[in-house]
Amino acid sequence: MPGTANGDPKSKLQVEGSLAGFDTIEALLENYIPEDKLVEVKRVLYGANRGAPVQKLTLHQDVTAAAAAADFDVQAYKFRARQEQNRKPRHVKIGLIQNSIKAPTTAPYAEQTQALYTAVQKLVDAAGSAGVQVLCLQEAWTMPFAFCTREREWLEFAEPAETGPSTKMLQKYAQKYGMVIINSILERDEPHGETIWNTAVVIGHMGNVIGKHRKNHIPRVGDFNESTYYLEGNTGHPVFDTVYGKIAVNICYGRHHPMNWQAFGMNGAEIVFNPSATVGSLSEPLWGVEARNAAIANSYYTAAINRVGTEVFPNDFTSGDGQAAHKAFGHFYGSSYVAAPDGSRTPGLSRYKDGLMVAELDLNLCRQVRDQWGFQMTARYEIYAKLLQDYIQPEFRPQVIKESQ
């Protein structure tokens, strides 16, 4: 199965990343819950868009044929908004790509990268055939997620953001399909001492580089030893005003920080993509909650992307969590999905197969939900600002009123 690496896992879960033998949590629910009751379960778990489950979208047969030929999961959904009198619908079709590595981590680096290019190009072509207008790839898609190892030779995968080989390759696809593409890479900042960053490059629909964003929050938890390679980014919370809408990129660990999500919303984002790499033992119970909650709290769409597979490295490594030395990070469980500002969301892609998620959005829903709930209107920014300003001072003391004895 895609993503298995060393041939000696101890259980089916480790072999293929399945959930009790099922491809997705949705497949498990559908197998055991009667159809009439499943409707109510999904209503609670996945919300309602305009009073109904998020609609499935029919894809061209070329897309489904490509998925069958290359053995990747493909799903498509449509989010609706109320028909307005003064604004036309603002439809945009987005795509999310999740994938496993395609060559052993012991293979020459050029071979590993080329194998990924070959696989991902098929998914990009499928997205183009599906009419995707904004496409996001997973975090550091051009390489294994080697940041657990602390070994510096993996930095050979780094490349310049604007002129690197992956950006140049994807610029051709952006031109071919008139598609905005978010290219999440390990960046080598050549003008600044070849400093390394975790970066998302935003390529415009004509193949131009619109800009880039560097990861704001760097994990130091479990096997995620990323601060060995790069530190917190310095690009703030940029929103990219594309021909298809205002988009932003909240890279991986930033999804655990509500203020990080909020800042993109304050800058006007309508869709925030979250290219990630995270494993089941650490974060899976959080995965379906965080991006969806951000969509609700900030009245925009979110798109969460996670890689798939188990990546095994040549040498043992350890982390500060008491585990014995090991070679595998754990299983990257995929399950990429899209959430809307009304709290509705799509099901997730496969937990162990490469996949393409397509979602048609009506961006008018952002304002409609904002008008309905008034989260931004009822926020108390002046109080929050004062608290934060006080909090960063050395003499800060929490506002705690103690019960008298």
Coordinates of C-alpha atoms in Angstrom, one line a residue:
M1 CA 0.0 0.0 0.0
P2 CA 1.2 3.6 -0.5
G3 CA 3.4 4.8 2.2
T4 CA 4.5 1.5 3.7
A5 CA 8.2 1.3 4.0
N6 CA 10.0 -1.4 5.8
G7 CA 7.9 -4.6 5.4
D8 CA 7.7 -5.6 9.0
P9 CA 5.0 -3.5 10.7
K10 CA 3.2 -5.1 13.6
S11 CA -0.5 -4.5 12.7
K12 CA -2.8 -3.6 9.8
L13 CA -2.9 -0.1 11.1
Q14 CA 0.8 0.2 10.6
V15 CA 0.8 -1.6 7.3
E16 CA -1.6 0.6 5.5
G17 CA -2.7 3.3 7.9
S18 CA -6.3 2.1 7.9
L19 CA -8.7 2.8 10.7
A20 CA -9.8 -0.6 12.1
G21 CA -9.5 -1.8 8.5
F22 CA -11.3 1.1 6.9
D23 CA -10.0 3.7 4.5
T24 CA -11.7 6.7 6.3
I25 CA -13.7 7.3 9.4
E26 CA -16.7 7.9 7.1
A27 CA -16.4 4.4 5.6
L28 CA -16.3 3.0 9.1
L29 CA -19.4 4.9 10.2
E30 CA -21.3 3.9 7.0
N31 CA -20.5 0.3 7.6
Y32 CA -21.9 0.1 11.1
I33 CA -24.6 2.8 11.4
P34 CA -28.0 2.4 9.7
E35 CA -28.6 4.9 6.9
D36 CA -31.5 6.7 8.6
K37 CA -29.4 7.2 11.8
L38 CA -26.2 8.0 9.9
V39 CA -27.8 11.2 8.5
E40 CA -28.2 12.5 12.1
V41 CA -24.7 11.4 13.0
K42 CA -23.2 13.3 10.1
R43 CA -25.3 16.3 10.7
V44 CA -23.7 16.6 14.2
L45 CA -20.2 15.6 13.1
Y46 CA -20.0 17.6 9.8
G47 CA -22.6 20.3 10.1
A48 CA -25.0 21.6 7.5
N49 CA -24.5 23.9 4.5
R50 CA -27.7 25.7 3.7
G51 CA -29.6 23.2 5.9
A52 CA -28.2 20.1 4.2
P53 CA -25.0 18.0 4.0
V54 CA -22.3 19.4 1.8
Q55 CA -23.3 18.4 -1.7
K56 CA -21.2 15.9 -3.7
L57 CA -19.9 17.2 -7.0
T58 CA -19.7 15.2 -10.2
L59 CA -16.3 15.1 -11.8
H60 CA -15.4 14.6 -15.4
Q61 CA -14.7 11.0 -16.3
D62 CA -11.1 11.9 -17.2
V63 CA -10.5 12.8 -13.6
T64 CA -12.0 9.6 -12.2
A65 CA -10.1 7.6 -14.8
A66 CA -6.8 9.2 -13.9
A67 CA -7.5 8.4 -10.2
A68 CA -8.2 4.7 -11.0
A69 CA -5.1 4.5 -13.2
A70 CA -2.8 6.0 -10.6
D71 CA -4.6 4.6 -7.6
F72 CA -5.3 7.8 -5.8
D73 CA -8.5 8.9 -3.9
V74 CA -10.5 11.6 -5.5
Q75 CA -13.5 13.3 -3.9
A76 CA -15.4 16.5 -4.8
Y77 CA -18.0 18.6 -3.0
K78 CA -19.9 21.9 -3.4
F79 CA -20.6 24.5 -0.7
R80 CA -23.5 26.8 -1.3
A81 CA -24.4 30.3 -0.2
R82 CA -27.7 32.2 -0.2
Q83 CA -28.6 33.9 -3.5
E84 CA -28.2 37.6 -2.9
Q85 CA -29.9 40.5 -4.6
N86 CA -27.0 42.8 -4.9
R87 CA -24.0 40.4 -5.5
K88 CA -23.5 37.6 -7.9
P89 CA -22.3 34.3 -6.6
R90 CA -18.5 34.2 -6.2
H91 CA -17.7 30.6 -7.1
V92 CA -14.1 29.3 -6.9
K93 CA -13.0 25.7 -7.2
I94 CA -10.1 24.7 -4.9
G95 CA -8.0 21.5 -4.8
L96 CA -5.9 19.8 -2.1
I97 CA -3.2 17.2 -2.8
Q98 CA -2.0 14.7 -0.3
N99 CA 0.7 12.1 -1.1
S100 CA 3.2 9.7 0.3
I101 CA 6.9 9.6 -0.6
K102 CA 7.7 7.4 -3.6
A103 CA 11.2 6.2 -3.1
P104 CA 13.0 4.9 0.0
T105 CA 14.7 7.5 2.1
T106 CA 18.0 5.7 1.3
A107 CA 17.7 6.4 -2.4
P108 CA 19.8 9.3 -3.9
Y109 CA 18.1 12.6 -3.2
A110 CA 17.6 13.4 -6.9
E111 CA 15.8 10.1 -7.3
Q112 CA 13.5 10.8 -4.4
T113 CA 12.6 14.2 -5.7
Q114 CA 12.0 13.0 -9.2
A115 CA 9.8 10.2 -8.0
L116 CA 7.7 12.7 -6.1
Y117 CA 7.5 15.0 -9.2
T118 CA 6.3 12.2 -11.3
A119 CA 3.5 11.2 -8.9
V120 CA 2.4 14.7 -8.0
Q121 CA 2.3 15.9 -11.6
K122 CA -0.4 13.3 -12.3
L123 CA -2.4 14.7 -9.4
V124 CA -1.9 18.3 -10.6
D125 CA -3.1 17.3 -14.1
A126 CA -6.2 15.7 -12.5
A127 CA -6.8 18.9 -10.6
G128 CA -6.5 20.8 -13.9
S129 CA -9.0 18.5 -15.6
A130 CA -11.4 19.0 -12.7
G131 CA -11.3 22.7 -13.2
V132 CA -9.5 23.6 -10.0
Q133 CA -8.5 27.2 -9.8
V134 CA -6.5 27.3 -6.6
L135 CA -4.4 24.3 -5.7
C136 CA -2.4 23.6 -2.5
L137 CA 0.2 20.9 -2.1
Q138 CA 1.1 19.4 1.3
E139 CA 3.9 20.8 3.6
A140 CA 7.4 20.2 2.2
W141 CA 6.1 18.0 -0.5
T142 CA 9.3 17.7 -2.4
M143 CA 11.0 15.6 0.2
P144 CA 10.5 13.1 3.1
F145 CA 9.6 14.8 6.4
A146 CA 13.1 14.2 7.7
F147 CA 13.1 16.9 10.4
C148 CA 12.8 14.2 13.1
T149 CA 16.3 13.0 12.5
R150 CA 18.3 16.2 13.2
E151 CA 20.7 15.2 10.4
R152 CA 21.7 18.2 8.4
E153 CA 22.3 16.5 5.0
W154 CA 18.5 16.6 4.4
L155 CA 19.0 20.3 3.8
E156 CA 20.1 19.4 0.3
F157 CA 16.4 19.3 -0.5
A158 CA 16.1 23.0 0.2
E159 CA 15.7 25.4 -2.8
P160 CA 15.2 29.1 -3.5
A161 CA 11.6 30.0 -3.2
E162 CA 11.1 32.1 -6.3
T163 CA 13.6 30.4 -8.7
G164 CA 13.8 26.8 -7.4
P165 CA 13.1 23.8 -9.5
S166 CA 9.7 22.9 -8.0
T167 CA 8.5 26.5 -8.4
K168 CA 9.6 26.5 -12.0
M169 CA 7.9 23.2 -12.7
L170 CA 4.7 24.3 -11.1
Q171 CA 4.7 27.7 -12.9
K172 CA 4.3 25.7 -16.1
Y173 CA 1.2 24.0 -14.7
A174 CA -0.2 27.3 -13.4
Q175 CA 0.1 28.7 -17.0
K176 CA -1.3 25.6 -18.5
Y177 CA -4.5 25.5 -16.4
G178 CA -4.9 29.1 -15.4
M179 CA -4.4 27.9 -11.8
V180 CA -3.1 29.5 -8.7
I181 CA -0.7 27.0 -7.0
I182 CA 0.6 27.0 -3.5
N183 CA 4.0 25.3 -3.4
S184 CA 5.1 24.3 0.1
I185 CA 8.8 23.7 0.3
L186 CA 12.0 23.9 2.3
E187 CA 13.4 27.3 1.3
R188 CA 17.1 28.2 1.0
D189 CA 17.3 32.0 1.4
E190 CA 20.4 32.7 -0.7
P191 CA 20.6 36.5 -0.2
H192 CA 20.5 36.1 3.6
G193 CA 23.4 33.7 4.3
E194 CA 21.5 30.7 2.8
T195 CA 19.2 30.6 5.8
I196 CA 16.6 27.8 5.8
W197 CA 12.9 28.5 6.1
N198 CA 9.7 26.4 5.9
T199 CA 7.9 28.3 3.1
A200 CA 4.8 28.4 0.9
V201 CA 5.3 30.0 -2.5
V202 CA 2.1 31.4 -4.1
I203 CA 2.2 31.1 -7.9
G204 CA -0.3 33.2 -9.8
H205 CA -2.6 31.9 -12.5
M206 CA -0.3 33.2 -15.3
G207 CA 2.7 31.5 -13.8
N208 CA 4.0 34.6 -11.9
V209 CA 5.2 34.3 -8.3
I210 CA 2.8 36.5 -6.3
G211 CA 4.7 36.1 -3.0
K212 CA 5.6 33.7 -0.2
H213 CA 4.9 33.1 3.4
R214 CA 7.2 31.5 6.0
K215 CA 5.9 29.3 8.8
N216 CA 5.1 31.3 11.9
H217 CA 5.1 28.6 14.6
I218 CA 7.8 25.8 14.8
P219 CA 7.0 22.7 16.9
R220 CA 9.2 21.3 19.5
V221 CA 7.1 18.3 20.4
G222 CA 7.6 14.5 20.0
D223 CA 9.6 13.7 17.0
F224 CA 9.0 17.2 15.5
N225 CA 12.6 18.5 15.8
E226 CA 12.1 21.2 13.2
S227 CA 13.9 24.0 15.1
T228 CA 17.2 22.1 14.3
Y229 CA 16.7 23.2 10.7
Y230 CA 14.7 26.4 10.7
L231 CA 13.1 28.9 13.1
E232 CA 10.0 31.0 13.1
G233 CA 9.2 32.9 9.9
N234 CA 9.4 36.7 9.4
T235 CA 6.7 37.3 6.9
G236 CA 3.8 38.1 9.2
H237 CA 0.3 37.1 8.1
P238 CA 0.1 38.0 4.4
V239 CA -3.1 37.6 2.4
F240 CA -2.6 37.1 -1.4
D241 CA -5.3 38.9 -3.5
T242 CA -5.6 36.5 -6.5
V243 CA -8.0 36.7 -9.4
Y244 CA -10.0 34.0 -7.6
G245 CA -10.2 35.5 -4.2
K246 CA -8.1 36.4 -1.1
I247 CA -6.1 33.5 0.1
A248 CA -3.6 32.8 2.9
V249 CA -1.4 29.9 4.1
N250 CA -1.2 28.8 7.7
I251 CA 1.6 26.3 7.6
C252 CA 1.2 23.1 9.7
Y253 CA 1.8 23.8 13.4
G254 CA 0.3 27.3 13.1
R255 CA -3.1 25.6 13.2
H256 CA -2.7 25.0 16.9
H257 CA -2.5 28.8 17.5
P258 CA -6.0 30.5 17.3
M259 CA -4.4 33.9 17.0
N260 CA -2.5 32.8 14.0
W261 CA -5.7 31.9 12.2
Q262 CA -7.3 35.1 13.4
A263 CA -4.5 37.3 12.0
F264 CA -5.1 36.0 8.5
G265 CA -8.8 36.8 8.9
M266 CA -8.1 40.3 10.2
N267 CA -6.0 40.8 7.0
G268 CA -9.0 39.8 4.9
A269 CA -8.5 36.2 4.0
E270 CA -11.4 34.3 2.4
I271 CA -9.7 30.9 2.2
V272 CA -6.9 29.8 4.4
F273 CA -4.9 26.7 3.4
N274 CA -3.1 24.6 6.0
P275 CA -0.5 22.4 4.4
S276 CA 0.7 20.0 7.0
A277 CA 2.6 16.9 8.0
T278 CA 1.3 15.3 11.2
V279 CA 1.1 11.8 12.6
G280 CA -1.8 9.9 14.2
S281 CA -0.3 9.1 17.6
L282 CA 0.2 12.9 18.2
S283 CA -2.6 14.9 16.6
E284 CA -5.4 12.9 15.0
P285 CA -8.0 13.7 17.6
L286 CA -7.3 17.4 17.0
W287 CA -7.2 17.2 13.2
G288 CA -10.9 17.4 12.4
V289 CA -11.5 20.1 15.0
E290 CA -8.9 22.8 14.5
A291 CA -9.3 23.9 10.9
R292 CA -13.1 23.6 11.2
N293 CA -13.1 25.7 14.3
A294 CA -10.9 28.3 12.6
A295 CA -13.4 28.5 9.7
I296 CA -16.2 29.2 12.2
A297 CA -14.4 31.7 14.4
N298 CA -13.0 33.7 11.4
S299 CA -15.9 33.5 8.9
Y300 CA -13.7 32.1 6.1
Y301 CA -13.1 28.8 4.4
T302 CA -10.2 26.5 5.6
A303 CA -8.5 23.7 3.7
A304 CA -6.4 21.2 5.8
I305 CA -3.9 19.0 3.9
N306 CA -1.9 16.2 5.5
R307 CA 0.6 13.8 3.9
V308 CA 0.2 10.1 4.0
G309 CA 2.4 7.0 4.7
T310 CA 5.1 5.9 7.0
E311 CA 8.5 7.2 6.3
V312 CA 11.5 5.2 7.6
F313 CA 14.9 6.8 7.8
P314 CA 18.4 5.1 7.6
N315 CA 19.5 5.9 11.1
D316 CA 17.9 5.7 14.6
F317 CA 16.8 9.0 16.2
T318 CA 15.5 9.9 19.6
S319 CA 13.3 12.7 20.9
G320 CA 12.6 14.2 24.3
D321 CA 9.6 12.1 25.0
G322 CA 11.1 9.0 26.5
Q323 CA 10.8 6.8 23.5
A324 CA 13.5 4.3 22.6
A325 CA 15.5 5.1 19.5
H326 CA 13.6 4.5 16.3
K327 CA 13.7 5.1 12.6
A328 CA 10.0 5.9 11.7
F329 CA 8.2 9.1 12.4
G330 CA 4.8 7.4 12.6
H331 CA 1.9 7.2 10.2
F332 CA 0.9 10.4 8.4
Y333 CA -2.8 9.8 8.2
G334 CA -3.9 12.0 5.3
S335 CA -7.6 12.8 5.9
S336 CA -7.4 16.2 4.1
Y337 CA -10.7 18.2 4.1
V338 CA -12.4 21.5 3.5
A339 CA -14.5 23.5 6.1
A340 CA -16.8 26.4 5.6
P341 CA -17.6 29.5 7.7
D342 CA -21.0 28.0 8.6
G343 CA -19.3 25.0 10.3
S344 CA -20.0 22.5 7.6
R345 CA -17.2 20.4 6.2
T346 CA -16.4 17.7 3.7
P347 CA -15.5 14.2 4.6
G348 CA -11.7 13.5 4.7
L349 CA -9.6 11.9 2.0
S350 CA -8.1 8.5 2.5
R351 CA -5.9 7.8 5.6
Y352 CA -3.3 5.9 3.5
K353 CA -3.7 6.7 -0.2
D354 CA -2.6 9.7 -2.3
G355 CA -5.6 11.9 -2.9
L356 CA -7.1 14.9 -4.6
M357 CA -9.9 16.8 -2.8
V358 CA -11.9 19.2 -5.0
A359 CA -14.3 21.7 -3.5
E360 CA -16.4 24.4 -5.2
L361 CA -16.9 27.3 -2.8
D362 CA -19.2 30.3 -2.9
L363 CA -17.2 33.1 -1.3
N364 CA -20.3 35.0 -0.6
L365 CA -20.9 32.7 2.3
C366 CA -18.1 34.4 4.2
R367 CA -20.0 37.7 4.5
Q368 CA -23.3 36.0 5.0
V369 CA -22.1 34.1 8.0
R370 CA -20.3 37.2 9.3
D371 CA -23.6 39.1 9.1
Q372 CA -25.5 36.3 10.8
W373 CA -23.3 35.6 13.8
G374 CA -21.5 39.0 14.2
F375 CA -18.3 37.5 15.6
Q376 CA -16.2 40.4 14.3
M377 CA -18.7 43.0 15.3
T378 CA -19.0 41.7 18.9
A379 CA -15.3 41.1 19.4
R380 CA -13.6 43.3 22.0
Y381 CA -10.3 44.0 20.2
E382 CA -9.4 47.0 22.4
I383 CA -9.6 44.8 25.5
Y384 CA -7.6 42.0 23.9
A385 CA -5.0 44.5 22.6
K386 CA -4.6 46.0 26.1
L387 CA -4.2 42.5 27.7
L388 CA -1.6 41.4 25.1
Q389 CA 0.3 44.6 25.5
D390 CA 0.4 44.1 29.3
Y391 CA 1.2 40.4 28.9
I392 CA 4.4 41.0 27.1
Q393 CA 5.8 43.2 29.8
P394 CA 8.2 41.7 32.4
E395 CA 6.1 43.0 35.3
F396 CA 2.8 41.5 34.1
R397 CA 0.6 39.9 36.7
P398 CA -2.5 37.8 35.8
Q399 CA -5.9 39.4 36.6
V400 CA -6.9 36.9 39.3
I401 CA -9.3 37.7 42.1
K402 CA -8.6 35.4 45.0
E403 CA -11.4 34.1 47.3
S404 CA -11.0 35.7 50.7
Q405 CA -10.3 33.3 53.6

